[in-house]
PDB file of C-alpha atoms in Angstrom:
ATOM      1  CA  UNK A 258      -9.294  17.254 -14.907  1.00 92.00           C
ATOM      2  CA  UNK A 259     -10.929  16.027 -11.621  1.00 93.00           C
ATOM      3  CA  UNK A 260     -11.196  16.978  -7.601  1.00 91.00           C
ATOM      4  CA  UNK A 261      -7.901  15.728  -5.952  1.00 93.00           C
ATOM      5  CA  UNK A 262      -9.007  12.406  -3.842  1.00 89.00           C
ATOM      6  CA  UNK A 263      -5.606  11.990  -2.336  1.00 89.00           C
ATOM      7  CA  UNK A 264      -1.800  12.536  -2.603  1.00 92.00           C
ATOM      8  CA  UNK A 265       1.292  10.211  -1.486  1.00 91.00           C
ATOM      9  CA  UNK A 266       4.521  12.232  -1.264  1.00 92.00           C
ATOM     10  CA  UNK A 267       3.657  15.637  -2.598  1.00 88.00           C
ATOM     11  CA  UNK A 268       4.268  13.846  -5.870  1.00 92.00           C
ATOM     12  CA  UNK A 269       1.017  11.329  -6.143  1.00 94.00           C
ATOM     13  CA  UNK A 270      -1.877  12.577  -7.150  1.00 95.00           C
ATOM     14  CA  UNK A 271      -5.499  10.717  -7.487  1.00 93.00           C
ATOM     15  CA  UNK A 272      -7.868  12.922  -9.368  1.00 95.00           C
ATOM     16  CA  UNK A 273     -11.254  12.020  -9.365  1.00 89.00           C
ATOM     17  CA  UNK A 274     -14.270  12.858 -12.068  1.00 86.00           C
ATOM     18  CA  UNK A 275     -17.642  11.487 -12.526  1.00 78.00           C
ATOM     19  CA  UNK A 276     -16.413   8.611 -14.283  1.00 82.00           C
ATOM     20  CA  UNK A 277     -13.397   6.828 -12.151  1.00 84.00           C
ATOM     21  CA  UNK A 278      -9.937   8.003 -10.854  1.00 89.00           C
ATOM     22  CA  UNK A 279      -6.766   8.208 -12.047  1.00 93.00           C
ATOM     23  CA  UNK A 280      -3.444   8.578 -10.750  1.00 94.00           C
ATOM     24  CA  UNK A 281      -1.009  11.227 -11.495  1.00 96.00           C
ATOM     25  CA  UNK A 282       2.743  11.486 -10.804  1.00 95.00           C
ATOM     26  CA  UNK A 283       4.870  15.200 -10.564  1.00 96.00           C
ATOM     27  CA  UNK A 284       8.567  14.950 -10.980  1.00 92.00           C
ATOM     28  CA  UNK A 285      10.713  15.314  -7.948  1.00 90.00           C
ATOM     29  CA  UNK A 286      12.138  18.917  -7.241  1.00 88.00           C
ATOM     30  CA  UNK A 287       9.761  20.388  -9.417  1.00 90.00           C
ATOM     31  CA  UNK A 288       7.803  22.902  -9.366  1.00 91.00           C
ATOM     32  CA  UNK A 289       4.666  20.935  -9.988  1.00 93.00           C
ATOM     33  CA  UNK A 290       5.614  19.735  -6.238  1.00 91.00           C
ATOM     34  CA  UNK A 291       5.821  22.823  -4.520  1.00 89.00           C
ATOM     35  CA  UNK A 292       1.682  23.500  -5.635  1.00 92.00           C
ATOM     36  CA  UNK A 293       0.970  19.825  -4.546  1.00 93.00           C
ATOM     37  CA  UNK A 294       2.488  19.718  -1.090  1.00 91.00           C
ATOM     38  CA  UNK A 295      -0.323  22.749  -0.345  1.00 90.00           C
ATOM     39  CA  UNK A 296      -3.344  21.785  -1.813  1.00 93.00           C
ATOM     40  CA  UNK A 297      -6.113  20.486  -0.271  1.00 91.00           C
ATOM     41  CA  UNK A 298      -8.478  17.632  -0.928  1.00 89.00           C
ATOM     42  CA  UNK A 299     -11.122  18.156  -3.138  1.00 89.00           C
ATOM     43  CA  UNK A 300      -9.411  20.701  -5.386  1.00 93.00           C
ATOM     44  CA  UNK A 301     -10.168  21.089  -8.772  1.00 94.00           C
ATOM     45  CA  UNK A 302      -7.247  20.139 -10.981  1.00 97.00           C
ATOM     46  CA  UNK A 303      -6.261  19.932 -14.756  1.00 97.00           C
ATOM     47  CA  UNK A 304      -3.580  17.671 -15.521  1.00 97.00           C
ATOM     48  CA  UNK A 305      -1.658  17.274 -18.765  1.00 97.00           C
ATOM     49  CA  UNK A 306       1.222  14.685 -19.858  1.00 97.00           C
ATOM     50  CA  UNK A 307       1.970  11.311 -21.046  1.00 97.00           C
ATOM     51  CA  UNK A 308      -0.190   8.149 -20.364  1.00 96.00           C
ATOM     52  CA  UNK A 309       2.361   5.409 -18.919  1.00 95.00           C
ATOM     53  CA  UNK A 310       2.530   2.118 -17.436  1.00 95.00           C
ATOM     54  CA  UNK A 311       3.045   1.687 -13.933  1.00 91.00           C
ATOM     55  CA  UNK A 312       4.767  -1.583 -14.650  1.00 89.00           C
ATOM     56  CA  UNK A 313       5.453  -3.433 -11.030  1.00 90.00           C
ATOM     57  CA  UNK A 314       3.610  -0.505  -9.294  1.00 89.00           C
ATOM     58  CA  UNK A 315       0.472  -1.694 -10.762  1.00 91.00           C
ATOM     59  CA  UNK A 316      -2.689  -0.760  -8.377  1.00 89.00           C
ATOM     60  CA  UNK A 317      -5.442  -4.024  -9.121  1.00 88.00           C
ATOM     61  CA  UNK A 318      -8.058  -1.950  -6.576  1.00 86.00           C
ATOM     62  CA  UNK A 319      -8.386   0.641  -9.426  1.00 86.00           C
ATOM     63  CA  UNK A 320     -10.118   0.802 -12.580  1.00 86.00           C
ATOM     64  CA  UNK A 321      -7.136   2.865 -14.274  1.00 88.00           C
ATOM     65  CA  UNK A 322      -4.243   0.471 -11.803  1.00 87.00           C
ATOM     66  CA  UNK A 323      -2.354  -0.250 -14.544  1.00 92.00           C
ATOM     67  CA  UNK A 324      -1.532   3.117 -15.712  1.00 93.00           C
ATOM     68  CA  UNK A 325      -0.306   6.863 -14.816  1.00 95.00           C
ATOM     69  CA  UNK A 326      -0.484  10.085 -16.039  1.00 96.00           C
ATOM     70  CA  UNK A 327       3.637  11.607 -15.593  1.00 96.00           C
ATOM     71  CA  UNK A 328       2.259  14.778 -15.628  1.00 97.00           C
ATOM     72  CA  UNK A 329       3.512  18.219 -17.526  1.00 96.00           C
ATOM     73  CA  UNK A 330       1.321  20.592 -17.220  1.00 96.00           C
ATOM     74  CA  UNK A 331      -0.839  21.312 -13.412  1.00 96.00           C
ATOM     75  CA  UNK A 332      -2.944  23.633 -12.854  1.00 96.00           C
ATOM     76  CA  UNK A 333      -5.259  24.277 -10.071  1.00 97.00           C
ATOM     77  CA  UNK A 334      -8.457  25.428 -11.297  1.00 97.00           C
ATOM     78  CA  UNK A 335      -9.976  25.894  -7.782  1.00 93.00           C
ATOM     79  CA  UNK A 336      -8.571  25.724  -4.261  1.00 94.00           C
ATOM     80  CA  UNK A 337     -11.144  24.413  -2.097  1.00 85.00           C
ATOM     81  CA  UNK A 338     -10.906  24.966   1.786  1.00 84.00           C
ATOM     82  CA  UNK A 339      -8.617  23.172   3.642  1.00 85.00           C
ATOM     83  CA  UNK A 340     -11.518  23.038   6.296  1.00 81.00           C
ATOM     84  CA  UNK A 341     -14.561  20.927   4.606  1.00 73.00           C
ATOM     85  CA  UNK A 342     -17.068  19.922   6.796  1.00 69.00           C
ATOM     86  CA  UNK A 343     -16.743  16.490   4.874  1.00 65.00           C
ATOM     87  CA  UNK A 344     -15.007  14.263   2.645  1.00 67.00           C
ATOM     88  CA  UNK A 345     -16.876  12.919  -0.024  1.00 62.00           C
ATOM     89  CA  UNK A 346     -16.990   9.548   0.180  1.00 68.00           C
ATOM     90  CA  UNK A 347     -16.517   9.534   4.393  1.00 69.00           C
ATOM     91  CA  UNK A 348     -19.480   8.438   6.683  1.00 78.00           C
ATOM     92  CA  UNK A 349     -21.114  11.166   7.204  1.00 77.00           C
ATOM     93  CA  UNK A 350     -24.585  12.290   9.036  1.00 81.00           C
ATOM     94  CA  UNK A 351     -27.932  12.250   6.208  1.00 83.00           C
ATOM     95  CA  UNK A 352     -28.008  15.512   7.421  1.00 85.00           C
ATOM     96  CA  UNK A 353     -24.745  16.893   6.815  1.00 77.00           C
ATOM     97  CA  UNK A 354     -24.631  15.156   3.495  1.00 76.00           C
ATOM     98  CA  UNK A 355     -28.257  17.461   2.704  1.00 76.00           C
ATOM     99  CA  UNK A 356     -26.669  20.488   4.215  1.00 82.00           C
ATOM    100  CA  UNK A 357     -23.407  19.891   2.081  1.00 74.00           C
ATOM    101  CA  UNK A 358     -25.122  18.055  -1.094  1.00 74.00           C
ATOM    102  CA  UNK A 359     -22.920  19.957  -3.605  1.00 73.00           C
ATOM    103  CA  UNK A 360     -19.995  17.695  -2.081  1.00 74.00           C
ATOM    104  CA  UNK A 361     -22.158  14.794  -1.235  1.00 72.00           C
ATOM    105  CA  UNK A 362     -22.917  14.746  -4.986  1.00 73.00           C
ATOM    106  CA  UNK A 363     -19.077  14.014  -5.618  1.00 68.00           C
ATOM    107  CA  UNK A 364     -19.275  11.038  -3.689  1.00 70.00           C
ATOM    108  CA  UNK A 365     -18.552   7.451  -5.788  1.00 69.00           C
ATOM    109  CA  UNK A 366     -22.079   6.337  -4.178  1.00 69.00           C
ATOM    110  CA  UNK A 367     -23.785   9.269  -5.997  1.00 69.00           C
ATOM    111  CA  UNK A 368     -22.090   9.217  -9.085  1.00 68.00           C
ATOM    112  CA  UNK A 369     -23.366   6.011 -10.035  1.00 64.00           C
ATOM    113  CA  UNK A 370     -26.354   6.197  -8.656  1.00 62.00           C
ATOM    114  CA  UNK A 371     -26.622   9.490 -11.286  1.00 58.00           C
ATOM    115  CA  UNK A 372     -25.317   6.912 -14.142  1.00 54.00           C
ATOM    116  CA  UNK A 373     -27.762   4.519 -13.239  1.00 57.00           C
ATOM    117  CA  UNK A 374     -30.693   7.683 -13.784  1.00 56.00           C
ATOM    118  CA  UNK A 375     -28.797   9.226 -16.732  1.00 57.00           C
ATOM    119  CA  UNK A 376     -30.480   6.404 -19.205  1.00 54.00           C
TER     120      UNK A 376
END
């Protein structure tokens, strides 16, 4: 489960939570496509499948690069609007990351920052 970072192809999904990202792959023609191909960034989304390697298609820029999630289950738990004032991890204004702090808060920047004070 995570906030969808980004999607390739209405069939590539990177879902991010507080502790990395992870990519997730829908079949083609399925229905699992149809949702993906409208939903926007930052969405809340709970993913369920298999755990397989990406084998050439390896990503070395991410934590999780050398795997996938082929996906069986979606579901959206929350649409969020298609019109945020900002993405997460964007540049962005100090003041519109106060005004929006529930997404600044998402942000990779914040999330460790909140490991590093979790101890």
């Amino acid at each position: 489960m995570g906030w969808l970072a980004y999607k390739r192809m209405n069939r590539f999904l990177v879902l991010r939570d507080a502790y990395g990202t992870v990519q997730a792959r829908v079949a083609p023609e399925s229905e699992f496509e149809r949702i993906v191909k409208d939903l926007p960034y930052e969405s809340i989304v709970r993913v369920e499948g298999c755990v397989i390697d990406r084998g050439e298609n390896r990503n070395p820029n991410m934590k999780t690069g050398e795997i996938e999630i082929d996906v069986s289950k979606l579901s959206v738990l929350n649409y969020a609007s298609p019109h945020l004032p900002m993405l997460p991890d964007a540049e962005t204004s100090e003041k519109t990351r106060l005004t929006y702090r529930y997404i600044d808060l998402r942000s990779d920047r914040m999330q460790r920052y909140e490991h590093v004070v979790e101890w």
